[in-house]
Short mmCIF file of C-alpha atoms and ligand atoms in Angstrom, two decimals:
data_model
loop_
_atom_site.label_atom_id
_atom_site.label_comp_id
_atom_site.label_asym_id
_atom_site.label_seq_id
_atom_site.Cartn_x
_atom_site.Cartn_y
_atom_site.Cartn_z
CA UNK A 1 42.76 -99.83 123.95
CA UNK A 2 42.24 -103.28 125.37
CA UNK A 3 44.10 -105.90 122.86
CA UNK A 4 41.95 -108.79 122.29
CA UNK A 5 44.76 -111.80 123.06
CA UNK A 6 44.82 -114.67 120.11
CA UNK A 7 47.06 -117.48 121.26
CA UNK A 8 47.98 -119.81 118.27
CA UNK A 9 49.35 -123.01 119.13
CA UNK A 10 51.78 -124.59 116.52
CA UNK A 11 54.55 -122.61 114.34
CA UNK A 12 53.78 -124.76 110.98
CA UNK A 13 52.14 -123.56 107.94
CA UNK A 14 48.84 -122.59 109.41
CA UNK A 15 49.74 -120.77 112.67
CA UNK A 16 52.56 -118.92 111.00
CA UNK A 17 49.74 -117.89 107.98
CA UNK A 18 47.36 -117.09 110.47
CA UNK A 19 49.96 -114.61 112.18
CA UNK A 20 50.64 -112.92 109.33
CA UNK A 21 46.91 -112.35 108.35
CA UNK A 22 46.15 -111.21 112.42
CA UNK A 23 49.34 -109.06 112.66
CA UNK A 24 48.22 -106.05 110.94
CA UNK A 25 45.08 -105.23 113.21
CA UNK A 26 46.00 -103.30 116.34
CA UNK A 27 42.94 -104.70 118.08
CA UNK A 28 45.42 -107.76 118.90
CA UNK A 29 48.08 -108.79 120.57
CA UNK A 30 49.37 -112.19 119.42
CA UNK A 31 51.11 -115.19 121.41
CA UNK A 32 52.43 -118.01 119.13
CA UNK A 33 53.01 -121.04 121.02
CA UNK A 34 55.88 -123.84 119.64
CA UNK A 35 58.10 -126.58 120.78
CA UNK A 36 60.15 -125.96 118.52
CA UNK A 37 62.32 -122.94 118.62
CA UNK A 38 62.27 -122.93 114.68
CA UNK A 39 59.33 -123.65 111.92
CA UNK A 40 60.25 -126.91 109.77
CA UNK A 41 59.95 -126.26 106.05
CA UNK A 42 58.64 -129.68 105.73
CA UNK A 43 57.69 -129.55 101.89
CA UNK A 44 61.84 -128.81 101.23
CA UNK A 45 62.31 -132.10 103.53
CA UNK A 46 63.40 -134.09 100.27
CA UNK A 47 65.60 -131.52 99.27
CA UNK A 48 67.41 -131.11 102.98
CA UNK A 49 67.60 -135.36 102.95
CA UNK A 50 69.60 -135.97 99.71
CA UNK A 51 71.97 -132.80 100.26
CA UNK A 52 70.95 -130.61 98.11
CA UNK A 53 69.38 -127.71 100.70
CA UNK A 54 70.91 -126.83 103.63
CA UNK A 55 70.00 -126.63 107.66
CA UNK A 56 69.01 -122.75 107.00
CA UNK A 57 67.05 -123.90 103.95
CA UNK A 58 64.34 -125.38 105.60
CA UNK A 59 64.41 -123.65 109.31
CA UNK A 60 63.32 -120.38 110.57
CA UNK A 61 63.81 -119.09 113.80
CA UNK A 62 60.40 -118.22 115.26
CA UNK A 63 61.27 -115.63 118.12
CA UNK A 64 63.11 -113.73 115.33
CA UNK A 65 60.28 -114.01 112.79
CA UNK A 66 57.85 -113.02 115.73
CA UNK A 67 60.09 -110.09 116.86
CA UNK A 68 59.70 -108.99 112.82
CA UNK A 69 55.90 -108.22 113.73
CA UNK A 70 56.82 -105.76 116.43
CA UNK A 71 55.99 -106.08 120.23
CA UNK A 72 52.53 -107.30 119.97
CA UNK A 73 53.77 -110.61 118.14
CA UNK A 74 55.01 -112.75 121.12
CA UNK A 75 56.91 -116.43 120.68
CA UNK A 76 56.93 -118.60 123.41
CA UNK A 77 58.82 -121.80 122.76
CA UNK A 78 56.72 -124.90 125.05
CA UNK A 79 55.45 -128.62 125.38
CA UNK A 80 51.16 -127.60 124.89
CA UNK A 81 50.11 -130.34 126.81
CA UNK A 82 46.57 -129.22 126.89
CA UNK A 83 43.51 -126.95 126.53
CA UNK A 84 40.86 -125.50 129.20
CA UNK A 85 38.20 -123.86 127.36
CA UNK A 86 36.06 -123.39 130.38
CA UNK A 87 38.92 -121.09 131.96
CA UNK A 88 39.78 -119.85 128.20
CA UNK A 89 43.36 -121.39 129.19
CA UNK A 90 46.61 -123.28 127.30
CA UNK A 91 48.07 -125.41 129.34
CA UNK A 92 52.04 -125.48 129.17
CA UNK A 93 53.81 -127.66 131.16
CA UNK A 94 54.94 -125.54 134.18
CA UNK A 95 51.96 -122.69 133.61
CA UNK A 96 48.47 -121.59 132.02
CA UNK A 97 48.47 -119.05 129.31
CA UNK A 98 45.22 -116.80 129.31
CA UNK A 99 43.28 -116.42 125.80
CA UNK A 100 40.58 -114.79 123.99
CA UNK A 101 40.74 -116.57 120.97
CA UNK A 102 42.55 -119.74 120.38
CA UNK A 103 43.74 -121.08 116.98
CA UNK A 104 44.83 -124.63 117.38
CA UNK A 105 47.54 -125.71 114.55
CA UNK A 106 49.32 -128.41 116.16
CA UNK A 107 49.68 -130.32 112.49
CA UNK A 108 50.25 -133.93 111.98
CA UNK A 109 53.16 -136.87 113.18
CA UNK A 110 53.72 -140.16 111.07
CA UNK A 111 51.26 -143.09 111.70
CA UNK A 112 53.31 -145.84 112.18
CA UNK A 113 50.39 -148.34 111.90
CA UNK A 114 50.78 -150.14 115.03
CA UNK A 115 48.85 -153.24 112.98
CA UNK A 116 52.29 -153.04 110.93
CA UNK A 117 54.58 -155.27 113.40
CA UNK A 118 58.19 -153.67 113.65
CA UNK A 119 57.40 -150.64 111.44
CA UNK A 120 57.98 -148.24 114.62
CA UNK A 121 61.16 -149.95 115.63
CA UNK A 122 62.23 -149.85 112.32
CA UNK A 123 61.71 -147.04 109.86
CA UNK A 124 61.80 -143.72 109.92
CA UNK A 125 59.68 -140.81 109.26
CA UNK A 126 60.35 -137.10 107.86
CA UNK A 127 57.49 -135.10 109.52
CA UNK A 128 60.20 -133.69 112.25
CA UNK A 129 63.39 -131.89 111.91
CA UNK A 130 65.14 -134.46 114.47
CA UNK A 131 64.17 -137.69 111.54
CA UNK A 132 64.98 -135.49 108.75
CA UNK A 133 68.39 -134.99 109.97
CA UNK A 134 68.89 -138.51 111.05
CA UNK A 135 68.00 -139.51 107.58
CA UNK A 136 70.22 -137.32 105.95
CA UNK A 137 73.48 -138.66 107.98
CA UNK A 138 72.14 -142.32 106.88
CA UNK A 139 72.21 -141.51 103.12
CA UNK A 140 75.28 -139.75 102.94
CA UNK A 141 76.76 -142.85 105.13
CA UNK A 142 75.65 -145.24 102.71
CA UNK A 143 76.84 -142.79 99.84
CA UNK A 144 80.38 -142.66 101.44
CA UNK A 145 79.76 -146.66 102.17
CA UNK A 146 79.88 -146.98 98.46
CA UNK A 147 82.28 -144.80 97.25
CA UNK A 148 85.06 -146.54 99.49
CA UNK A 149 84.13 -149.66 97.98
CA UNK A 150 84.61 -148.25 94.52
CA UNK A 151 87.10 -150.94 93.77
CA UNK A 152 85.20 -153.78 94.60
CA UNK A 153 84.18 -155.53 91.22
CA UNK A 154 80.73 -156.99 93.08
CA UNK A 155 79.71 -154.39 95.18
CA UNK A 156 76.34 -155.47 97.08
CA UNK A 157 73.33 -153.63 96.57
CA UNK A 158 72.13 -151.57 99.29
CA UNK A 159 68.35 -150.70 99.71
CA UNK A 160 66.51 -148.19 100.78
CA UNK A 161 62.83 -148.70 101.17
CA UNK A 162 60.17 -146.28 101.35
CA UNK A 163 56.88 -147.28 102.61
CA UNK A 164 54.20 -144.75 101.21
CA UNK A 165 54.18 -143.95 97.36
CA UNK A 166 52.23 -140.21 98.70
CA UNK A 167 53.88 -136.48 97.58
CA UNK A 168 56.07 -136.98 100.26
CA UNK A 169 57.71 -141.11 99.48
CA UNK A 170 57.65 -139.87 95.65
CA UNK A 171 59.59 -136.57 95.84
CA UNK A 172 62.23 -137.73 98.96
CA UNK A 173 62.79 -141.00 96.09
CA UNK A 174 63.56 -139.16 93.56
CA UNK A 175 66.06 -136.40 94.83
CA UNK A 176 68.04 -139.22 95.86
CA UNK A 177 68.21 -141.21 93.00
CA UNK A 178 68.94 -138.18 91.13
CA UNK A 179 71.78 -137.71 92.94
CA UNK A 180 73.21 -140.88 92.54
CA UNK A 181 72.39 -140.73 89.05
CA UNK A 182 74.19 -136.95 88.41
CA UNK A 183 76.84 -137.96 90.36
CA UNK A 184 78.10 -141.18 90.00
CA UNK A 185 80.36 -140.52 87.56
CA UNK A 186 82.10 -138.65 90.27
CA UNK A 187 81.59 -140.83 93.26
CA UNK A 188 82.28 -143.84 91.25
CA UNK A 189 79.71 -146.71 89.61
CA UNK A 190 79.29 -148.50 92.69
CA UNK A 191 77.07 -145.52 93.96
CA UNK A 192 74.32 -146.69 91.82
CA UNK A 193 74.41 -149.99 93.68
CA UNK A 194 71.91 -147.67 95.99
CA UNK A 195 68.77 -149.13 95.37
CA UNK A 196 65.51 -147.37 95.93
CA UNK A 197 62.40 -148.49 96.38
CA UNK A 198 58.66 -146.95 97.15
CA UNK A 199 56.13 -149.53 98.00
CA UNK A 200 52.12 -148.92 98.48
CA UNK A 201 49.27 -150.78 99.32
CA UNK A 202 47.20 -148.43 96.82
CA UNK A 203 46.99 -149.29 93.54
CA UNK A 204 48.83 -146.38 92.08
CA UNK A 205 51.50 -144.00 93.48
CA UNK A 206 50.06 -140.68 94.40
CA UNK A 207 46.74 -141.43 95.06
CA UNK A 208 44.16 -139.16 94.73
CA UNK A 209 45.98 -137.17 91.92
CA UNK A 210 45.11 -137.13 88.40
CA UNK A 211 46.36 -139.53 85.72
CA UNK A 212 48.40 -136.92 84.05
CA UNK A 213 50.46 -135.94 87.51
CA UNK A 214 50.61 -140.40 88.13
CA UNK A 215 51.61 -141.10 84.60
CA UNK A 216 54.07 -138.43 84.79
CA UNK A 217 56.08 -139.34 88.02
CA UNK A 218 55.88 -142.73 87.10
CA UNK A 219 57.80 -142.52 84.34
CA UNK A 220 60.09 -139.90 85.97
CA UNK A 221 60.61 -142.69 88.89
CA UNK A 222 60.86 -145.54 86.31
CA UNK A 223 64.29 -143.90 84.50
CA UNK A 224 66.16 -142.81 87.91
CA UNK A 225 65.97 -146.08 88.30
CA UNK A 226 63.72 -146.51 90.92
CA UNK A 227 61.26 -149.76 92.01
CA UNK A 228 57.39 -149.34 92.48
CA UNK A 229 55.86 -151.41 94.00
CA UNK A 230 51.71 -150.75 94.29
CA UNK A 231 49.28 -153.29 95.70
CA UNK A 232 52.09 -154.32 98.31
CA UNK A 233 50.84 -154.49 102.01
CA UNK A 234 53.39 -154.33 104.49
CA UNK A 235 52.74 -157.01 106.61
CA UNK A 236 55.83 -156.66 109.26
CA UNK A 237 58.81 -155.20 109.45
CA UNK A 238 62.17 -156.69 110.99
CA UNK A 239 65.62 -155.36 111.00
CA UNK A 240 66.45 -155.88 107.24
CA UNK A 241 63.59 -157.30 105.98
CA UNK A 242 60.14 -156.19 105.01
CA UNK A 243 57.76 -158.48 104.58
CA UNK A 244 54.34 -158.35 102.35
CA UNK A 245 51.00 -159.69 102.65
CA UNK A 246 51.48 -161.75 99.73
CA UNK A 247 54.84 -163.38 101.46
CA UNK A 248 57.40 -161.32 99.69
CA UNK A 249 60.30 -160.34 101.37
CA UNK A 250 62.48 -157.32 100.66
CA UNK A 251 65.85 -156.81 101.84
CA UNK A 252 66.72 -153.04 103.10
CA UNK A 253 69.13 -151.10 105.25
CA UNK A 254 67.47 -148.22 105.39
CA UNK A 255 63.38 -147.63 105.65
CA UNK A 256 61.43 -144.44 106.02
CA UNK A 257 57.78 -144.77 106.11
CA UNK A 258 55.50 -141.85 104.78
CA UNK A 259 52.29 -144.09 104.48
CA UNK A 260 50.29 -142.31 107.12
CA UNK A 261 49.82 -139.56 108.89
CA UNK A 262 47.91 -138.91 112.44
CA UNK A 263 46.77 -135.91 113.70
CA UNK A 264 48.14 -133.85 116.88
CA UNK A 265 45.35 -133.36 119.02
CA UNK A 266 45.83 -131.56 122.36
CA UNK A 267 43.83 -132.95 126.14
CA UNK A 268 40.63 -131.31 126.37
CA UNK A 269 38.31 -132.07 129.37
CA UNK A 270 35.86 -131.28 126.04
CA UNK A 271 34.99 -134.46 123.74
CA UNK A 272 35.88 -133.69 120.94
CA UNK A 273 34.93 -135.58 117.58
CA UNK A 274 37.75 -136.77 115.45
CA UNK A 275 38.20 -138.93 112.34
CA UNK A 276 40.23 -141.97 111.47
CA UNK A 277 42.77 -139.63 111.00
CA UNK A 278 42.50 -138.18 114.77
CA UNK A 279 41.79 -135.02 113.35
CA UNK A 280 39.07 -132.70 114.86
CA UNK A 281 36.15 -132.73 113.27
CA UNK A 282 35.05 -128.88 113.32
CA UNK A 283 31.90 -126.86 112.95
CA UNK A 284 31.05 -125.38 109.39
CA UNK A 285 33.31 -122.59 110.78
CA UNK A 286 36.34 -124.25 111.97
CA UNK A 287 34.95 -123.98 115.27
CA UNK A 288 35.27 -126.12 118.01
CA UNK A 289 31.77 -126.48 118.89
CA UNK A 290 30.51 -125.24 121.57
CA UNK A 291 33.23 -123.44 122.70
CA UNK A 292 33.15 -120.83 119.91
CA UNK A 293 35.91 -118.53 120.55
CA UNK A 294 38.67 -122.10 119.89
CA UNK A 295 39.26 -122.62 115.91
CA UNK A 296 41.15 -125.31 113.87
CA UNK A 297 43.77 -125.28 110.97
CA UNK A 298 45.82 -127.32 109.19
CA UNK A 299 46.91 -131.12 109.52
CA UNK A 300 45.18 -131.19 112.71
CA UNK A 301 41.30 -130.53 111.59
CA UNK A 302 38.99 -132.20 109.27
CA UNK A 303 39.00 -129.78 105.89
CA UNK A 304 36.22 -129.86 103.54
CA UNK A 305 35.71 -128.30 99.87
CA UNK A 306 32.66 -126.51 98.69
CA UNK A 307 30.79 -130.42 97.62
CA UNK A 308 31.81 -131.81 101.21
CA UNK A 309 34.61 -133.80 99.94
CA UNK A 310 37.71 -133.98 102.16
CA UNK A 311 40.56 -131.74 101.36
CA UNK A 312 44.29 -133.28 101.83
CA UNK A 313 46.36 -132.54 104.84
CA UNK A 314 48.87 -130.06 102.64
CA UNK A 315 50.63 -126.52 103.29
CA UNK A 316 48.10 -125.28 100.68
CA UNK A 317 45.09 -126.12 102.58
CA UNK A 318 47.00 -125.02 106.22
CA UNK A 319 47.34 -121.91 104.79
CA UNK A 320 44.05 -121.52 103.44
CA UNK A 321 42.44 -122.61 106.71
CA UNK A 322 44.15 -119.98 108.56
CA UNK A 323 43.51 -117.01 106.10
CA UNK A 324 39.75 -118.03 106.79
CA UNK A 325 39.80 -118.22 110.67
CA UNK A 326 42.19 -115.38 110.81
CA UNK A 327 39.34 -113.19 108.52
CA UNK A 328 36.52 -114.79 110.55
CA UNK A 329 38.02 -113.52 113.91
CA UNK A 330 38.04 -109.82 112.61
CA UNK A 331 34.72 -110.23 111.00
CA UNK A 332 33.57 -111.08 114.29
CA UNK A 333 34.83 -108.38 116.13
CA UNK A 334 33.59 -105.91 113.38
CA UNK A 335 29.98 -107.18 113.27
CA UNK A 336 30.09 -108.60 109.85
CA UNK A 337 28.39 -112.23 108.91
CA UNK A 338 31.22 -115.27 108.24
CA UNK A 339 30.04 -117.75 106.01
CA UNK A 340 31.10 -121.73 106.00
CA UNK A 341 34.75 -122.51 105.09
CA UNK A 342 35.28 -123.90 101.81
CA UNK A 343 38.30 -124.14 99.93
CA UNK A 344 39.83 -126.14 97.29
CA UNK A 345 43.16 -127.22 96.23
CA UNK A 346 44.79 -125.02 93.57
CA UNK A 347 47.20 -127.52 91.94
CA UNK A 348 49.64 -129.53 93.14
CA UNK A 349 53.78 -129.55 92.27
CA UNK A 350 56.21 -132.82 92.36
CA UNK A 351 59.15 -132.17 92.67
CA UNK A 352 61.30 -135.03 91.06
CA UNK A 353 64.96 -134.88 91.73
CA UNK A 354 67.32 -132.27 89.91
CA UNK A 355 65.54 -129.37 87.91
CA UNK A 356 62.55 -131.74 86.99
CA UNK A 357 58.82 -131.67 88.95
CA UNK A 358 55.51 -132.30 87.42
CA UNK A 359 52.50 -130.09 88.10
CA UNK A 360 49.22 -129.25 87.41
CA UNK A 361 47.21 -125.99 88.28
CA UNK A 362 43.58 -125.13 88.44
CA UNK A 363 42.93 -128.67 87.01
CA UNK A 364 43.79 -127.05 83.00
CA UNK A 365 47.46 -125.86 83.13
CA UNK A 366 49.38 -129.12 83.19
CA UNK A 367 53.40 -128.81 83.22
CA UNK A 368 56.46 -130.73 83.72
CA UNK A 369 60.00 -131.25 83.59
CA UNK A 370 62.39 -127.97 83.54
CA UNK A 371 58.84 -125.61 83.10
CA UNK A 372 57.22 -127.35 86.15
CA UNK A 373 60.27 -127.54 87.84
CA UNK A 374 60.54 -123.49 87.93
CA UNK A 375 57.24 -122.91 88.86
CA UNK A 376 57.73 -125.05 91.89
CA UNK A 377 60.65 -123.20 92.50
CA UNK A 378 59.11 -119.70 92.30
CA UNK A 379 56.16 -121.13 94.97
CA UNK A 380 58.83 -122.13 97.21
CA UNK A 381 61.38 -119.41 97.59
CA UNK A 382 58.42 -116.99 97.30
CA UNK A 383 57.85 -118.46 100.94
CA UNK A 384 60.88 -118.32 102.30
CA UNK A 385 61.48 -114.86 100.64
CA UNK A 386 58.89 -113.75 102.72
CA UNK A 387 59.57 -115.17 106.22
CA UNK A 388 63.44 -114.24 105.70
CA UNK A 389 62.51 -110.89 105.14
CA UNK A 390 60.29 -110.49 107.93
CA UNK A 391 63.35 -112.65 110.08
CA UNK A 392 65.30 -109.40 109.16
CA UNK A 393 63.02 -106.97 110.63
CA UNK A 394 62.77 -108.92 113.51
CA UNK A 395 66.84 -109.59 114.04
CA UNK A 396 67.51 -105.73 113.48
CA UNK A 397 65.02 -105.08 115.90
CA UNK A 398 66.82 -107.68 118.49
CA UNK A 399 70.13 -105.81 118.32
CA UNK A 400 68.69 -102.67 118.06
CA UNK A 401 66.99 -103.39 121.71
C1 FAD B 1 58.36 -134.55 102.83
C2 FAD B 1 57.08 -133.75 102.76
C3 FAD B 1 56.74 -133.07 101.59
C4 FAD B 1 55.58 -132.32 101.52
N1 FAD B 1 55.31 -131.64 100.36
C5 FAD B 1 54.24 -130.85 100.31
C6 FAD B 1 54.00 -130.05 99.15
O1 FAD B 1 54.75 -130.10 98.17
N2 FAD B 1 52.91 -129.23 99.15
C7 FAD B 1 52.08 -129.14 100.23
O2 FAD B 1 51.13 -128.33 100.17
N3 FAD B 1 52.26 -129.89 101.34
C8 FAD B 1 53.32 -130.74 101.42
N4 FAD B 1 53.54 -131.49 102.54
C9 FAD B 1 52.55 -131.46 103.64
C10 FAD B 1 52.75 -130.25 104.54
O3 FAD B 1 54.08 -130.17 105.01
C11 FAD B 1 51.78 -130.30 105.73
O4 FAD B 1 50.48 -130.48 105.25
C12 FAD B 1 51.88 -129.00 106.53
O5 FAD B 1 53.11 -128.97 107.22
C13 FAD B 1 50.72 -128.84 107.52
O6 FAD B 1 50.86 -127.62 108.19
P1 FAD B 1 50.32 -127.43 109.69
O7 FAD B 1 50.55 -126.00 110.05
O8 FAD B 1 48.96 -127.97 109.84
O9 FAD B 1 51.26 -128.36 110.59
P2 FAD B 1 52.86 -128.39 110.75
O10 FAD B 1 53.54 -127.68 109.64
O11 FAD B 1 53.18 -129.84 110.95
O12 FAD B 1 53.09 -127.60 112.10
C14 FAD B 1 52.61 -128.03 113.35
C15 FAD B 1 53.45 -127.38 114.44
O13 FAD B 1 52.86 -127.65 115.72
C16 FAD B 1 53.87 -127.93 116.67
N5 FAD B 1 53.30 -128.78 117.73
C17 FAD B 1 52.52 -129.88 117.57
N6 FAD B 1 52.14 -130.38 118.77
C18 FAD B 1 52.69 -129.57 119.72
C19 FAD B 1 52.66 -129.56 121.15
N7 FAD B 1 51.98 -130.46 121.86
N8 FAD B 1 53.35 -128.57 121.80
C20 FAD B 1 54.04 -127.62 121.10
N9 FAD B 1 54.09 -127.59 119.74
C21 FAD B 1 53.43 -128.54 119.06
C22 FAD B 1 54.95 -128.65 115.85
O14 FAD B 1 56.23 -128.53 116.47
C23 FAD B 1 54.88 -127.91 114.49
O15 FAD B 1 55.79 -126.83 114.44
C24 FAD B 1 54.70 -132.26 102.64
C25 FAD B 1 55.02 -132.96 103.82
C26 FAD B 1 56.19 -133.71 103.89
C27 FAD B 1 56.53 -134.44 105.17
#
């Protein structure tokens, strides 16, 4: 039988669910494309940065994973550098890879506003393994900073700023001030001379999210201790010093910025139409219009719900995009009619530092603290459960070769 080849670029949240929903059909042989060697568990990123997961908590190797599948899964690790859908080609760097269909999931980076003077040179973001790690070394330097200075009776405040009040600014804020608040008994007072604080031009952390999941957090945020600042527009940024619009000036050693997000788009010698976001702006079937055999998920592509209203770039909807073009691509091949993608968000977990999160599901079921907290939990290491276990498959099968 001649295998239909599907080559999906990106080994995030969408391309890995669209694998899993394309692996079962022998009509298909599969070629996932990353630069990566692993996939980043970017949603644990909060947990990695203040200590309390682990390297192996939030990576997964993806020839292993692939290998899992059996030999019709293939992982090539490679810069994508571009797309040819006249020739139906990827380009790679040093070679072409043939397709049949295409499923682009090349997510999202951090938008460091380039009207926001300095903010490049001088914060950080999370969205890649590389910045997650640097970030980590930086906190546990200023932890250590601290706790050799226990004996100084007027320790100096040290700040660490986070520009973007979003899921990701809230929940990377409060694991760390948790920490410092569970542990300073331990690691001495001075530790909570770590000063944390979120700033946002909105007026509201979290926005978009209902008033029970903002009321929730903020009070969560307000007693570890940590400073909100809404309405506050970054103006510039300098070594040490943020400045606002309204001529405010904050003091920080340490910034990460989590305000913005822009989409990775790969070189087309197709225009394609994308959004203030730079993400693609699809057909009603996540296609790339006209070129009907290329699809969309994820971060990278313009989502919509059922009433046209745009969905948030989130693992949720990345996963739901790629069940959808995954199920279109077989319904396709069998005969059957596809209808539009819709989809909407299911609820949303915080997690906020230590055993406590806030959530809300199906817009009725409203949790939080310890409750919330294991319900996040259950989400989370159900999908790692399941990528580990298919990571053992595929390593047995690597030594059994
Ligand atoms: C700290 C943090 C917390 C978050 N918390 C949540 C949460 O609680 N719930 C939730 O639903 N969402 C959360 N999100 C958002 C979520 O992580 C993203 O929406 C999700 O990762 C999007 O999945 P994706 O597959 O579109 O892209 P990604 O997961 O970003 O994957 C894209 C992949 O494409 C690869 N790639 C891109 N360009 C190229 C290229 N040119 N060549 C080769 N490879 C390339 C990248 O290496 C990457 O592996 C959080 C994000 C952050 C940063």
């Amino acid at each position: 039988m001649q295998q239909e080849h599907i080559v999906i670029l990106g080994g995030g949240y969408g391309g890995l669910r669209a694998v899993e929903h394309l692996a079962g059909d022998p009509r298909f042989r599969i070629t996932l494309i990353d630069r990566h060697p692993y996939h980043y568990l970017q949603t644990e990123a909060y947990g990695y940065i203040a200590g309390r997961f682990d390297i192996h908590d939030i990576t997964i190797d993806l020839a292993n994973w692939c290998r899992g599948f059996g030999r019709h899964v293939a992982f090539k690790q490679a810069e994508i550098t571009g797309v040819d859908p006249e020739a139906k080609e990827v380009v790679l760097e040093h070679e072409r890879i043939p397709y049949d269909s295409l499923i682009v999931a090349t997510g999202a980076r951090t938008n460091f506003f380039a009207f926001i003077k300095g903010l490049r040179e001088n914060s950080y973001g999370v969205k890649n393994l590389q910045r997650a790690f640097a970030f980590r070394q930086t906190f546990e330097q200023l932890v250590y900073t601290k706790v050799e200075e226990t004996r100084d009776p007027e320790p100096a405040e040290l700040q660490i700023a986070i520009g973007g009040a979003g899921l990701s600014g809230v929940e990377i804020a409060a694991e760390m001030a948790d920490v410092i608040e569970k542990h300073h008994k331990t690691l001495g007072t001075n530790a909570k001379k770590i000063r944390i604080t979120l700033i946002d031009a909105a007026d509201t952390i979290l926005p978009g999210m209902s008033s029970y999941i903002v009321n929730r957090t903020a009070k969560r945020l307000e007693s570890l201790g940590i400073r909100i600042l809404t309405n506050a527009f970054i103006d510039r940024v300098e070594d040490g010093a943020i400045h606002l619009k309204d001529g405010t000036a904050l003091s920080y050693r340490f910034m990460i910025f989590t305000g913005g997000i822009i989409a990775n788009t790969l070189q087309s010698d197709v225009p394609l139409e994308t959004n203030r976001l730079g993400q693609i702006v699809p057909d009603a079937y996540l296609r790339l219009s006209p070129h009907m055999n290329v699809y969309a998920v994820g971060d990278c592509v313009e989502l919509k719900d059922a009433k046209g209203n745009l969905l948030p770039p989130t693992a949720q909807t990345a996963e739901k995009s790629a069940e959808y073009v995954a199920a279109s691509i077989r319904k396709r091949l069998n005969g059957d009619p596809v209808s539009p993608f819709h989809a909407k968000v299911d609820g949303v977990f915080v997690a906020l530092g230590g055993r406590y999160a806030v959530g809300e599901l199906f817009g009725i079921i409203r949790v939080s603290g310890y409750t919330a907290y294991l319900l996040k939990k259950l989400i989370t290491k159900g999908y790692y459960l399941g990528l580990k276990l298919r990571i053992n498959t595929g390593f047995k099968k690597r030594t059994e070769a």
